[in-house]
Amino acid sequence: AQTVTQSQPEMSVQEAETVTLSCTYDTSESDYYLFWYKQPPSRQMILVIRQEAYKQQNATENRFSVNFQKAAKSFSLKISDSQLGDAAMYFCAYRSADGNEKLTFGTGTRLTIIP
Amino acid sequence: GAVVSQHPSWVICKSGTSVKIECRSLDFQATTMFWYRQFPKQSLMLMATSNEGSKATYEQGVEKDKFLINHASLTLSTLTVTSAHPEDSSFYICSARSQRLKEQYFGPGTRLTVT
């Protein structure tokens, strides 16, 4: 079974600065997908970024980028130019590429933005 | 974008009663819907996966006779918590996916309080 680990329960960053959230995972599969989801106080889950394991290039979405290290099974999220609206719980998630749609989530990191 | 709604957003019920939560895909046909449970300050745990017109597949440890899931149409899935107890109090989140969409889209969640 796959597991996803987020070792930072809480992080804080000064507004406009850069922060990196860590995520590691364990799998025996060679093809899979990795995600970062944001859950603001409204509790609505929002997809931030998606990475396909067979792609070596790190995914980027505006101020959000990932550092995907497949051999190390590491998938960190970098948020640049942090904004107050970035404050939320961030969950790392794993999904197999074998047709099983199940998402396995990490325990989450609460990000606080300091004005 | 793909929109998923849930109703109600918050429900309070008495112990021993049943409560039904609806999940609707508003602008796409959801061939697969997922039900998650989230306890305070914890991650999302998948309860079951339902495909339109067939029985739901429950995760290990989830009582299928207690959490009844129906996915009768391509836009609606329901979760019924039967004989609710205070320990069933939680945040229930659904997500939906179609064959066309790559990812799951999440509803805003339903907070259930059992008194």
mmCIF file of C-alpha atoms in Angstrom:
data_model
loop_
_atom_site.group_PDB
_atom_site.id
_atom_site.type_symbol
_atom_site.label_atom_id
_atom_site.label_comp_id
_atom_site.label_asym_id
_atom_site.label_seq_id
_atom_site.Cartn_x
_atom_site.Cartn_y
_atom_site.Cartn_z
ATOM 1 C CA ALA A 1 0.000 0.000 0.000
ATOM 2 C CA GLN A 2 1.105 3.519 -0.700
ATOM 3 C CA THR A 3 1.796 5.972 2.079
ATOM 4 C CA VAL A 4 2.265 9.730 2.026
ATOM 5 C CA THR A 5 4.167 11.553 4.755
ATOM 6 C CA GLN A 6 4.205 15.239 5.536
ATOM 7 C CA SER A 7 6.651 15.836 8.351
ATOM 8 C CA GLN A 8 5.818 19.502 8.942
ATOM 9 C CA PRO A 9 2.504 19.914 10.798
ATOM 10 C CA GLU A 10 2.876 23.695 10.727
ATOM 11 C CA MET A 11 4.871 26.233 8.772
ATOM 12 C CA SER A 12 4.910 29.995 8.689
ATOM 13 C CA VAL A 13 6.340 32.484 6.236
ATOM 14 C CA GLN A 14 6.558 36.225 5.940
ATOM 15 C CA GLU A 15 4.350 37.742 3.293
ATOM 16 C CA ALA A 16 6.172 38.032 -0.089
ATOM 17 C CA GLU A 17 8.774 35.468 0.961
ATOM 18 C CA THR A 18 9.222 31.921 -0.298
ATOM 19 C CA VAL A 19 8.311 28.754 1.584
ATOM 20 C CA THR A 20 8.794 25.073 0.823
ATOM 21 C CA LEU A 21 6.499 22.332 2.094
ATOM 22 C CA SER A 22 7.852 18.796 2.251
ATOM 23 C CA CYS A 23 6.255 15.532 1.211
ATOM 24 C CA THR A 24 7.632 12.032 0.881
ATOM 25 C CA TYR A 25 5.843 8.937 -0.272
ATOM 26 C CA ASP A 26 6.347 5.230 -0.472
ATOM 27 C CA THR A 27 5.309 3.108 -3.435
ATOM 28 C CA SER A 28 6.471 0.149 -5.454
ATOM 29 C CA GLU A 29 4.818 1.461 -8.611
ATOM 30 C CA SER A 30 6.732 3.131 -11.402
ATOM 31 C CA ASP A 31 3.917 5.222 -12.802
ATOM 32 C CA TYR A 32 1.678 7.399 -10.669
ATOM 33 C CA TYR A 33 0.486 10.936 -10.048
ATOM 34 C CA LEU A 34 1.272 13.319 -7.232
ATOM 35 C CA PHE A 35 -0.769 16.312 -6.146
ATOM 36 C CA TRP A 36 -0.795 19.230 -3.798
ATOM 37 C CA TYR A 37 -4.210 20.314 -2.552
ATOM 38 C CA LYS A 38 -5.037 23.449 -0.598
ATOM 39 C CA GLN A 39 -7.795 23.504 2.014
ATOM 40 C CA PRO A 40 -8.545 27.058 3.203
ATOM 41 C CA PRO A 41 -10.756 27.778 6.228
ATOM 42 C CA SER A 42 -13.822 27.290 4.004
ATOM 43 C CA ARG A 43 -12.778 23.568 3.869
ATOM 44 C CA GLN A 44 -13.127 23.510 0.070
ATOM 45 C CA MET A 45 -10.372 21.344 -1.385
ATOM 46 C CA ILE A 46 -8.572 23.081 -4.233
ATOM 47 C CA LEU A 47 -6.076 21.428 -6.562
ATOM 48 C CA VAL A 48 -2.871 23.462 -6.551
ATOM 49 C CA ILE A 49 -0.561 21.446 -8.756
ATOM 50 C CA ARG A 50 -0.235 18.028 -10.368
ATOM 51 C CA GLN A 51 2.844 15.993 -11.328
ATOM 52 C CA GLU A 52 2.987 12.896 -13.494
ATOM 53 C CA ALA A 53 5.734 10.551 -12.371
ATOM 54 C CA TYR A 54 6.921 9.711 -15.861
ATOM 55 C CA LYS A 55 7.628 13.373 -16.563
ATOM 56 C CA GLN A 56 11.038 14.514 -15.392
ATOM 57 C CA GLN A 57 10.180 18.180 -15.681
ATOM 58 C CA ASN A 58 8.879 19.727 -12.476
ATOM 59 C CA ALA A 59 5.352 21.098 -12.690
ATOM 60 C CA THR A 60 4.797 24.831 -12.282
ATOM 61 C CA GLU A 61 1.622 26.862 -11.818
ATOM 62 C CA ASN A 62 2.311 30.563 -11.476
ATOM 63 C CA ARG A 63 3.788 31.081 -7.982
ATOM 64 C CA PHE A 64 3.613 27.372 -7.170
ATOM 65 C CA SER A 65 6.241 24.889 -8.253
ATOM 66 C CA VAL A 66 7.338 21.439 -7.187
ATOM 67 C CA ASN A 67 10.643 19.697 -6.723
ATOM 68 C CA PHE A 68 9.972 16.117 -7.759
ATOM 69 C CA GLN A 69 12.756 13.677 -6.902
ATOM 70 C CA LYS A 70 11.507 10.285 -8.066
ATOM 71 C CA ALA A 71 14.449 8.234 -6.807
ATOM 72 C CA ALA A 72 14.195 9.822 -3.390
ATOM 73 C CA LYS A 73 10.364 9.644 -3.468
ATOM 74 C CA SER A 74 10.179 13.270 -2.543
ATOM 75 C CA PHE A 75 7.658 15.844 -3.770
ATOM 76 C CA SER A 76 8.024 19.289 -2.194
ATOM 77 C CA LEU A 77 5.929 22.371 -2.942
ATOM 78 C CA LYS A 78 7.500 25.797 -3.246
ATOM 79 C CA ILE A 79 5.329 28.866 -2.894
ATOM 80 C CA SER A 80 6.973 32.052 -4.097
ATOM 81 C CA ASP A 81 5.926 35.590 -3.203
ATOM 82 C CA SER A 82 3.629 34.288 -0.459
ATOM 83 C CA GLN A 83 0.308 36.057 -0.154
ATOM 84 C CA LEU A 84 -2.174 36.260 2.703
ATOM 85 C CA GLY A 85 -4.609 34.186 0.656
ATOM 86 C CA ASP A 86 -2.140 31.312 0.635
ATOM 87 C CA ALA A 87 -2.865 30.627 4.300
ATOM 88 C CA ALA A 88 -4.433 27.165 4.441
ATOM 89 C CA MET A 89 -3.869 23.490 5.098
ATOM 90 C CA TYR A 90 -1.847 21.903 2.320
ATOM 91 C CA PHE A 91 -2.192 18.209 1.591
ATOM 92 C CA CYS A 92 0.119 16.116 -0.532
ATOM 93 C CA ALA A 93 -1.641 13.233 -2.310
ATOM 94 C CA TYR A 94 -0.776 10.158 -4.364
ATOM 95 C CA ARG A 95 -2.752 8.337 -7.038
ATOM 96 C CA SER A 96 -1.825 5.247 -9.001
ATOM 97 C CA ALA A 97 -1.791 5.345 -12.773
ATOM 98 C CA ASP A 98 -3.265 1.861 -13.052
ATOM 99 C CA GLY A 99 -6.874 3.012 -13.261
ATOM 100 C CA ASN A 100 -7.459 2.975 -9.515
ATOM 101 C CA GLU A 101 -8.748 6.469 -8.825
ATOM 102 C CA LYS A 102 -8.139 6.377 -5.092
ATOM 103 C CA LEU A 103 -6.279 9.359 -3.643
ATOM 104 C CA THR A 104 -4.038 8.779 -0.636
ATOM 105 C CA PHE A 105 -3.483 11.943 1.365
ATOM 106 C CA GLY A 106 -0.741 12.981 3.728
ATOM 107 C CA THR A 107 -1.538 14.418 7.145
ATOM 108 C CA GLY A 108 -1.259 17.993 5.991
ATOM 109 C CA THR A 109 0.781 21.107 6.730
ATOM 110 C CA ARG A 110 -0.858 24.216 8.129
ATOM 111 C CA LEU A 111 0.676 27.275 6.476
ATOM 112 C CA THR A 112 0.463 30.650 8.188
ATOM 113 C CA ILE A 113 1.327 33.845 6.365
ATOM 114 C CA ILE A 114 2.783 36.594 8.546
ATOM 115 C CA PRO A 115 1.860 40.085 7.324
ATOM 116 C CA GLY B 1 -14.563 24.581 -14.502
ATOM 117 C CA ALA B 2 -16.092 21.474 -12.933
ATOM 118 C CA VAL B 3 -18.374 22.274 -10.003
ATOM 119 C CA VAL B 4 -19.485 19.879 -7.308
ATOM 120 C CA SER B 5 -22.074 20.817 -4.718
ATOM 121 C CA GLN B 6 -23.096 19.219 -1.446
ATOM 122 C CA HIS B 7 -26.277 19.561 0.519
ATOM 123 C CA PRO B 8 -26.697 20.298 3.301
ATOM 124 C CA SER B 9 -23.577 22.187 4.284
ATOM 125 C CA TRP B 10 -24.290 21.592 7.971
ATOM 126 C CA VAL B 11 -26.694 19.227 9.660
ATOM 127 C CA ILE B 12 -27.448 18.420 13.278
ATOM 128 C CA CYS B 13 -29.290 15.231 14.110
ATOM 129 C CA LYS B 14 -30.152 13.223 17.192
ATOM 130 C CA SER B 15 -28.585 9.897 18.079
ATOM 131 C CA GLY B 16 -30.347 6.995 16.464
ATOM 132 C CA THR B 17 -31.700 8.909 13.519
ATOM 133 C CA SER B 18 -30.522 8.762 9.910
ATOM 134 C CA VAL B 19 -29.278 11.628 7.820
ATOM 135 C CA LYS B 20 -28.762 11.879 4.070
ATOM 136 C CA ILE B 21 -26.085 13.972 2.382
ATOM 137 C CA GLU B 22 -26.289 14.766 -1.329
ATOM 138 C CA CYS B 23 -23.408 15.278 -3.729
ATOM 139 C CA ARG B 24 -24.091 16.703 -7.172
ATOM 140 C CA SER B 25 -21.923 17.393 -10.178
ATOM 141 C CA LEU B 26 -23.397 20.568 -11.652
ATOM 142 C CA ASP B 27 -21.769 20.871 -15.053
ATOM 143 C CA PHE B 28 -20.467 17.435 -15.909
ATOM 144 C CA GLN B 29 -21.468 13.805 -15.741
ATOM 145 C CA ALA B 30 -19.733 12.046 -12.886
ATOM 146 C CA THR B 31 -19.089 8.432 -13.697
ATOM 147 C CA THR B 32 -17.269 8.031 -10.389
ATOM 148 C CA MET B 33 -17.880 9.698 -7.044
ATOM 149 C CA PHE B 34 -15.887 9.422 -3.855
ATOM 150 C CA TRP B 35 -16.835 9.968 -0.239
ATOM 151 C CA TYR B 36 -14.279 11.104 2.309
ATOM 152 C CA ARG B 37 -14.395 11.719 6.013
ATOM 153 C CA GLN B 38 -12.285 14.330 7.769
ATOM 154 C CA PHE B 39 -11.972 14.607 11.537
ATOM 155 C CA PRO B 40 -10.889 17.942 13.039
ATOM 156 C CA LYS B 41 -7.304 18.814 12.219
ATOM 157 C CA GLN B 42 -6.821 15.549 10.379
ATOM 158 C CA SER B 43 -6.479 14.425 6.808
ATOM 159 C CA LEU B 44 -9.104 13.110 4.435
ATOM 160 C CA MET B 45 -9.829 9.420 4.663
ATOM 161 C CA LEU B 46 -11.540 7.721 1.748
ATOM 162 C CA MET B 47 -14.688 5.919 2.820
ATOM 163 C CA ALA B 48 -15.969 4.545 -0.471
ATOM 164 C CA THR B 49 -15.917 4.825 -4.230
ATOM 165 C CA SER B 50 -19.128 4.673 -6.213
ATOM 166 C CA ASN B 51 -19.672 4.200 -9.916
ATOM 167 C CA GLU B 52 -22.954 5.171 -11.487
ATOM 168 C CA GLY B 53 -25.403 2.301 -11.545
ATOM 169 C CA SER B 54 -23.323 -0.103 -9.483
ATOM 170 C CA LYS B 55 -22.682 -0.855 -5.842
ATOM 171 C CA ALA B 56 -20.158 1.229 -3.961
ATOM 172 C CA THR B 57 -16.754 -0.135 -3.043
ATOM 173 C CA TYR B 58 -16.007 0.492 0.613
ATOM 174 C CA GLU B 59 -12.592 0.943 2.180
ATOM 175 C CA GLN B 60 -11.478 -1.449 4.850
ATOM 176 C CA GLY B 61 -13.007 -0.645 8.201
ATOM 177 C CA VAL B 62 -15.962 1.324 6.817
ATOM 178 C CA GLU B 63 -19.321 -0.233 7.688
ATOM 179 C CA LYS B 64 -21.326 -0.421 4.507
ATOM 180 C CA ASP B 65 -24.575 -1.035 6.390
ATOM 181 C CA LYS B 66 -24.047 2.135 8.380
ATOM 182 C CA PHE B 67 -22.877 4.378 5.570
ATOM 183 C CA LEU B 68 -25.218 3.732 2.663
ATOM 184 C CA ILE B 69 -24.071 5.113 -0.655
ATOM 185 C CA ASN B 70 -26.264 5.421 -3.718
ATOM 186 C CA HIS B 71 -25.113 6.670 -7.110
ATOM 187 C CA ALA B 72 -28.312 6.413 -9.083
ATOM 188 C CA SER B 73 -27.545 8.990 -11.749
ATOM 189 C CA LEU B 74 -24.550 10.557 -13.441
ATOM 190 C CA THR B 75 -24.958 13.752 -11.459
ATOM 191 C CA LEU B 76 -26.033 12.616 -8.008
ATOM 192 C CA SER B 77 -24.633 10.456 -5.256
ATOM 193 C CA THR B 78 -26.000 10.240 -1.733
ATOM 194 C CA LEU B 79 -24.461 9.172 1.553
ATOM 195 C CA THR B 80 -26.874 8.115 4.271
ATOM 196 C CA VAL B 81 -25.568 7.774 7.795
ATOM 197 C CA THR B 82 -27.916 5.332 9.491
ATOM 198 C CA SER B 83 -28.544 5.138 13.235
ATOM 199 C CA ALA B 84 -26.143 8.000 13.782
ATOM 200 C CA HIS B 85 -24.050 8.194 16.943
ATOM 201 C CA PRO B 86 -22.015 11.099 18.341
ATOM 202 C CA GLU B 87 -18.797 9.452 17.093
ATOM 203 C CA ASP B 88 -20.138 9.827 13.543
ATOM 204 C CA SER B 89 -19.848 13.585 13.944
ATOM 205 C CA SER B 90 -17.365 14.672 11.323
ATOM 206 C CA PHE B 91 -16.861 16.577 8.099
ATOM 207 C CA TYR B 92 -17.930 14.583 5.046
ATOM 208 C CA ILE B 93 -16.548 15.539 1.654
ATOM 209 C CA CYS B 94 -17.454 14.153 -1.737
ATOM 210 C CA SER B 95 -15.556 14.369 -4.988
ATOM 211 C CA ALA B 96 -16.505 13.515 -8.531
ATOM 212 C CA ARG B 97 -14.766 12.568 -11.715
ATOM 213 C CA SER B 98 -15.829 11.960 -15.282
ATOM 214 C CA GLN B 99 -14.122 10.065 -18.059
ATOM 215 C CA ARG B 100 -13.312 13.390 -19.663
ATOM 216 C CA LEU B 101 -11.861 15.090 -16.596
ATOM 217 C CA LYS B 102 -8.406 14.068 -15.485
ATOM 218 C CA GLU B 103 -8.884 14.788 -11.801
ATOM 219 C CA GLN B 104 -11.355 14.601 -8.985
ATOM 220 C CA TYR B 105 -13.256 17.769 -8.153
ATOM 221 C CA PHE B 106 -14.309 18.236 -4.576
ATOM 222 C CA GLY B 107 -17.527 19.426 -3.034
ATOM 223 C CA PRO B 108 -17.506 22.021 -0.227
ATOM 224 C CA GLY B 109 -18.207 19.411 2.432
ATOM 225 C CA THR B 110 -20.948 18.732 4.958
ATOM 226 C CA ARG B 111 -20.486 19.112 8.678
ATOM 227 C CA LEU B 112 -22.468 16.497 10.591
ATOM 228 C CA THR B 113 -23.090 16.909 14.294
ATOM 229 C CA VAL B 114 -24.849 14.096 16.145
ATOM 230 C CA THR B 115 -26.221 15.022 19.545
#
